[in-house]
Structure formats: C-alpha cells, structure tokens
mmCIF file of C-alpha atoms in Angstrom:
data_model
loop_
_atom_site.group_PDB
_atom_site.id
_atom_site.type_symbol
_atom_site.label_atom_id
_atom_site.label_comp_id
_atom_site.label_asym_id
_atom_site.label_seq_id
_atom_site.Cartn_x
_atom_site.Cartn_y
_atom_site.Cartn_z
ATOM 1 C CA UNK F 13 -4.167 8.598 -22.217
ATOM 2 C CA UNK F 14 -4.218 8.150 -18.543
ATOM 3 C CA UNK F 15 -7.366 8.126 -16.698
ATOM 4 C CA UNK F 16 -7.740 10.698 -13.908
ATOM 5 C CA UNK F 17 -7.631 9.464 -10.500
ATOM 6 C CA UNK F 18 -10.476 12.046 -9.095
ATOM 7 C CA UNK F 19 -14.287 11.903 -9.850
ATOM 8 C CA UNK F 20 -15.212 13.328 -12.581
ATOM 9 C CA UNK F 21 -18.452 13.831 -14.286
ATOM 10 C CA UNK F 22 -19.015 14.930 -18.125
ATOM 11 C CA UNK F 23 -21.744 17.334 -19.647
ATOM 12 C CA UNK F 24 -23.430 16.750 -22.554
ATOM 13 C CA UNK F 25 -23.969 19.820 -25.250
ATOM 14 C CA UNK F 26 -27.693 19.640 -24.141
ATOM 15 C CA UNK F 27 -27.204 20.487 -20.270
ATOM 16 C CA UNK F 28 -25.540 23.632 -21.849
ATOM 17 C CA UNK F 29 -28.258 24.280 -24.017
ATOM 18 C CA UNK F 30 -30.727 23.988 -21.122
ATOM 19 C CA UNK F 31 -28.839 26.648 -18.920
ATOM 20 C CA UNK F 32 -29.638 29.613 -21.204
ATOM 21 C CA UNK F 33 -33.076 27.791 -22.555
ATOM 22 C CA UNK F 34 -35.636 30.625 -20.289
ATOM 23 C CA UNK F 35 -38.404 29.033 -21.858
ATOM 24 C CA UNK F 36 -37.493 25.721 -19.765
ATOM 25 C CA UNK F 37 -37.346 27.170 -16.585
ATOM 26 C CA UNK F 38 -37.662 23.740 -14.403
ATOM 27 C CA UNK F 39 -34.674 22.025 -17.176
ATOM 28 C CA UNK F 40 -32.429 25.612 -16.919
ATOM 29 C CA UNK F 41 -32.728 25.778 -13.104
ATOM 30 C CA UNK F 42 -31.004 21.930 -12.842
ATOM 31 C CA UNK F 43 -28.771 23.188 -15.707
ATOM 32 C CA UNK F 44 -28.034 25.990 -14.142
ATOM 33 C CA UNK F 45 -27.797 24.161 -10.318
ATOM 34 C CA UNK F 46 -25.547 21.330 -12.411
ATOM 35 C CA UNK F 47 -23.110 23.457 -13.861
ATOM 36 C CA UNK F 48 -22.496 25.616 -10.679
ATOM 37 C CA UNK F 49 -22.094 22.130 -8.517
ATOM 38 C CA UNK F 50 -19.130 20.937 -11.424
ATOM 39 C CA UNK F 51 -17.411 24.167 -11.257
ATOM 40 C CA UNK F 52 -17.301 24.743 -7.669
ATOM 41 C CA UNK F 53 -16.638 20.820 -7.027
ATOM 42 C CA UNK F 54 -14.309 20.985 -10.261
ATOM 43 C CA UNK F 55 -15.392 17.633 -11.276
ATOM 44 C CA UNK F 56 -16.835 19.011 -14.716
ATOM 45 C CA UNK F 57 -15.592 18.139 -17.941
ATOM 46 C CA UNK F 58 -16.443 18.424 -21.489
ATOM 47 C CA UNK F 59 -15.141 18.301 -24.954
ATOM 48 C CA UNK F 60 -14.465 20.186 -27.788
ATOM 49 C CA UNK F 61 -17.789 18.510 -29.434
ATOM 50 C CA UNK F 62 -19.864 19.320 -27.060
ATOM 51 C CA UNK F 63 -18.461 23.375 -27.264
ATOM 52 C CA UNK F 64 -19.110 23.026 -30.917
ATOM 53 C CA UNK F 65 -22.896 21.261 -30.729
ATOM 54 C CA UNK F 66 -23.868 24.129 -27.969
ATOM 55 C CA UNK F 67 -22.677 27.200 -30.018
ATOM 56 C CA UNK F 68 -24.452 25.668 -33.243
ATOM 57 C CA UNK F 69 -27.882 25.359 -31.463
ATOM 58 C CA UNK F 70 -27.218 28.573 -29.374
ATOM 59 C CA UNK F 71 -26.773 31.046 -32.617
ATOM 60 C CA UNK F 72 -29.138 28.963 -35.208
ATOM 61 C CA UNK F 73 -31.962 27.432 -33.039
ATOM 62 C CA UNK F 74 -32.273 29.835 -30.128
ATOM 63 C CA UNK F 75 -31.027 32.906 -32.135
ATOM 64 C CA UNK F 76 -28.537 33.992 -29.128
ATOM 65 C CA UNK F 77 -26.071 36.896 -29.676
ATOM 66 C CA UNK F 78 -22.594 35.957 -30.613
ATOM 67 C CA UNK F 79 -21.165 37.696 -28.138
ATOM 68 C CA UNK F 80 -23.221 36.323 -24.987
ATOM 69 C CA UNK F 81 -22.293 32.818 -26.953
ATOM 70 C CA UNK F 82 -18.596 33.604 -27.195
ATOM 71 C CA UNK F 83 -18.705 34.746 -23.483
ATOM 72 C CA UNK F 84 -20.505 31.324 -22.400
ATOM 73 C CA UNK F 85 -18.064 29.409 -24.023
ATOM 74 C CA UNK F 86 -15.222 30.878 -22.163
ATOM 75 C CA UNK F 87 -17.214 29.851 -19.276
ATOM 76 C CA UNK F 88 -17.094 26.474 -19.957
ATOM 77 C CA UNK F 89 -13.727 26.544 -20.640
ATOM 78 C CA UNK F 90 -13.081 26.636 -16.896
ATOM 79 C CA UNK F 91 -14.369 22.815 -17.224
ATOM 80 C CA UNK F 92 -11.678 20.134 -18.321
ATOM 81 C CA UNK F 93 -11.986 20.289 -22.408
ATOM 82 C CA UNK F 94 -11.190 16.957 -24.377
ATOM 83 C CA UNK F 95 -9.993 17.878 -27.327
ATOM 84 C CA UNK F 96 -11.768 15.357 -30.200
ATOM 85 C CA UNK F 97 -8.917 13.618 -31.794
ATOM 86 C CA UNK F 98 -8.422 10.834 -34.512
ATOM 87 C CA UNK F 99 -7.835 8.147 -31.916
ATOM 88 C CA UNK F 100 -10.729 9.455 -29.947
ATOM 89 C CA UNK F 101 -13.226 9.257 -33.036
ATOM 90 C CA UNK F 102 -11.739 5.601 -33.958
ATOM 91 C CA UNK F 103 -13.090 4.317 -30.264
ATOM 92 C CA UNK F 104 -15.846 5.668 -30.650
ATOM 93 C CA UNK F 105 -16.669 4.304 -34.227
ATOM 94 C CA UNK F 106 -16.323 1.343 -32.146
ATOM 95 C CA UNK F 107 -18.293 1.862 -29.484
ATOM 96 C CA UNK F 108 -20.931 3.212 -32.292
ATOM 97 C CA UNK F 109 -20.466 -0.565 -33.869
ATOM 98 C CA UNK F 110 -20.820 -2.198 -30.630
ATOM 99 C CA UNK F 111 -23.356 -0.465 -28.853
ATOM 100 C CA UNK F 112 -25.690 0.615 -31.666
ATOM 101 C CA UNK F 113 -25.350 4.551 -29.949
ATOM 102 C CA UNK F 114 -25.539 7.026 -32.763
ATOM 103 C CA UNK F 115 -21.847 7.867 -33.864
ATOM 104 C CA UNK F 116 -22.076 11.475 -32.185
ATOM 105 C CA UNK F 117 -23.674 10.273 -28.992
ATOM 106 C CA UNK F 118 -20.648 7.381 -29.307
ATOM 107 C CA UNK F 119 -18.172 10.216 -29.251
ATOM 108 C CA UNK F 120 -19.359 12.161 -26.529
ATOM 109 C CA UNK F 121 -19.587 8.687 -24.520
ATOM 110 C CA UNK F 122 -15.765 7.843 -25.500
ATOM 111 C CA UNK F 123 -14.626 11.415 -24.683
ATOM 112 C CA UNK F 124 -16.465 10.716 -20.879
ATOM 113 C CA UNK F 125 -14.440 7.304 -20.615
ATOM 114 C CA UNK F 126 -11.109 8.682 -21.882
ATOM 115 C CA UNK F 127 -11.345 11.304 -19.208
ATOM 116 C CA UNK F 128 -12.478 9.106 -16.793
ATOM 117 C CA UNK F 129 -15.624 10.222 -15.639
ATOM 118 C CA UNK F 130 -17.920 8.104 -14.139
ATOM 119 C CA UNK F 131 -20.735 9.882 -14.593
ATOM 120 C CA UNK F 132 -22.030 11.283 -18.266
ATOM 121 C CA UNK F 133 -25.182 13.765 -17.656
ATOM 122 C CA UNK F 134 -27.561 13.960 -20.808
ATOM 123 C CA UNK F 135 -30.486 13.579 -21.404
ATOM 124 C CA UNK F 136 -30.175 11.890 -25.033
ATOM 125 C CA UNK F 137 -29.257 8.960 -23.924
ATOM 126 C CA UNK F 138 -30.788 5.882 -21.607
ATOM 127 C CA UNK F 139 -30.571 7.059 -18.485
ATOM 128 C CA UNK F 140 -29.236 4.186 -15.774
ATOM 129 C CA UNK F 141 -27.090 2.101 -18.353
ATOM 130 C CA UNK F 142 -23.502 1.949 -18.337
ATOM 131 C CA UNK F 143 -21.093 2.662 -21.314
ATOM 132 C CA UNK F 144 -17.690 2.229 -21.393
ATOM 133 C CA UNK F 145 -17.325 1.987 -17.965
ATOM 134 C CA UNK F 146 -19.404 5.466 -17.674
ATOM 135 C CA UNK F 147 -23.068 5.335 -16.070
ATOM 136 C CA UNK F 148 -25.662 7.430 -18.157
ATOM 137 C CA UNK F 149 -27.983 9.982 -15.554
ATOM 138 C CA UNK F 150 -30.690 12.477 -16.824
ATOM 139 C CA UNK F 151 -29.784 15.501 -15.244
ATOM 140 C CA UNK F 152 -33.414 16.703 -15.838
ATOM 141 C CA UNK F 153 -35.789 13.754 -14.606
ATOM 142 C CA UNK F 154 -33.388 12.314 -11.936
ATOM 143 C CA UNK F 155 -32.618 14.438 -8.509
ATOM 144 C CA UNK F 156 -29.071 14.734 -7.757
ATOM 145 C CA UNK F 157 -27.635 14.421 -3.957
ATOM 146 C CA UNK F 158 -24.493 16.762 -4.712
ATOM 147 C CA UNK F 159 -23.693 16.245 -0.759
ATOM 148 C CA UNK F 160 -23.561 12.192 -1.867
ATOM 149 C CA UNK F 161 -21.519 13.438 -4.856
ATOM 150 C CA UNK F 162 -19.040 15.885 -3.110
ATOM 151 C CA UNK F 163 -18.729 12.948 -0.575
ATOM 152 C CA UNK F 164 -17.562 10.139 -3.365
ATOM 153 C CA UNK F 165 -15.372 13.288 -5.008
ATOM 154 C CA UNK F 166 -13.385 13.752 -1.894
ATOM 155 C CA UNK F 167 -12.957 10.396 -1.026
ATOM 156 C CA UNK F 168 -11.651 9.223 -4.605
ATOM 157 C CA UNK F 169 -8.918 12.362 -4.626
ATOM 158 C CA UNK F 170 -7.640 11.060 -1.060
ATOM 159 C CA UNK F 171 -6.547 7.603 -2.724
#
C-alpha cells in the first residue's frame, strides 16, 4: 500500500470515546477540540477497529442510544477509514512480537503506519515513543499547537 504523501494523524478508539464521555469534561473538550482540528485540517484517519472498539464501549459501557451511536459513526466516517485486513493483522502480529505492544494496540499502531501518519493520538499507549515510524502523543496530558500542526500539514502537501 502506498503511503500518503500529506500529514496525517490517526485517532485511537479512546479519543472517540472521550468526545461523548460528559462526565470528563476537561478529556471531551480536547476530544472534542481534536476531532474538529482533523476534520477541518482533513488530516484525520482511523480504522475500521477503532469504529468497532468505540461503538462496543459506547452501547455497553456508557449505555448510549443506538441511534446517536450509528449517527457518530457516520461522523467519523468523514475521516480516512483503514479497513483491517489479513496483511494488516500479520504486521501487526509482528510488531506485537517485536515491540511487546498488546496485539490490539499493535494493530491500531500498524493501521497508523500503513496510512502514513506520523502522528498516532491515544492515550493507551507511551506517549513520546516512536512505532513504526509513527510518534505516540496523549491527546489528553500533552497541549497541541494546531497552528504548528496546520503549518507542517501544508508544507508536506506542497512537496
């Protein structure tokens, strides 16, 4: 697969989480602020994965409607989806061998690299290190420059 040539940044299933979570209101407002910065920018991707981990925890561990979960997921869809497929869950069954990352937080690390993002925002992972050529950053502890972002974004599209 052929790595984009623009920015991009990926979204872990818990930034998702945090945008409806009301009773985080300091982790939803950088969810929130995240999200609206990777559509308008359109630097955001995701995968299927990470659709599938938020509607699980939306309907069984925050009890959310179906139907306001089935309208945020079309939502998201507006972000670049990588779909999980067999080749995608063999490199990352490496990357789980290699880098002692839990298999799931391996293929949400592989999907970011395949897509080539640079940037993978969760906050399950070590924040600062580099996998696979993506760097990890805690959306929720670390503050985000979007104007810095936006800048790199724009500059990496004109190659």
């Amino acid at each position: 697969m052929k790595k984009p040539t623009h920015v991009a940044s990926f979204i872990d299933s818990n930034v998702l989480v945090y945008a409806e979570a009301s009773d985080e209101p300091v982790k939803q407002y950088a969810a929130l602020a995240l999200l609206s910065h990777l559509k308008l920018s359109a630097n955001g991707v995701i995968s299927t994965q990470v659709l599938q981990e938020f509607a699980n925890v939306a309907l069984r561990k925050m009890k959310l409607d179906a139907h306001h979960v089935r309208a945020q997921l079309a939502a998201h869809e507006q972000f670049e989806v990588v779909q999980i497929t067999p080749r995608l869950i063999r490199g990352a069954l490496d990357l789980h061998q290699t880098r002692s990352l839990s298999f799931y937080d391996a293929l949400v690390v592989h999907a970011a690299s395949i897509a080539g993002c640079d940037t993978l925002y969760s906050e399950d992972l070590n924040a600062g290190e580099i996998v696979d050529g993506v760097t990890i950053v805690n959306p929720f502890t670390t503050k985000i420059d979007y104007a810095l972002h936006d800048l790199g974004s724009a500059r990496s599209r004109r190659s």
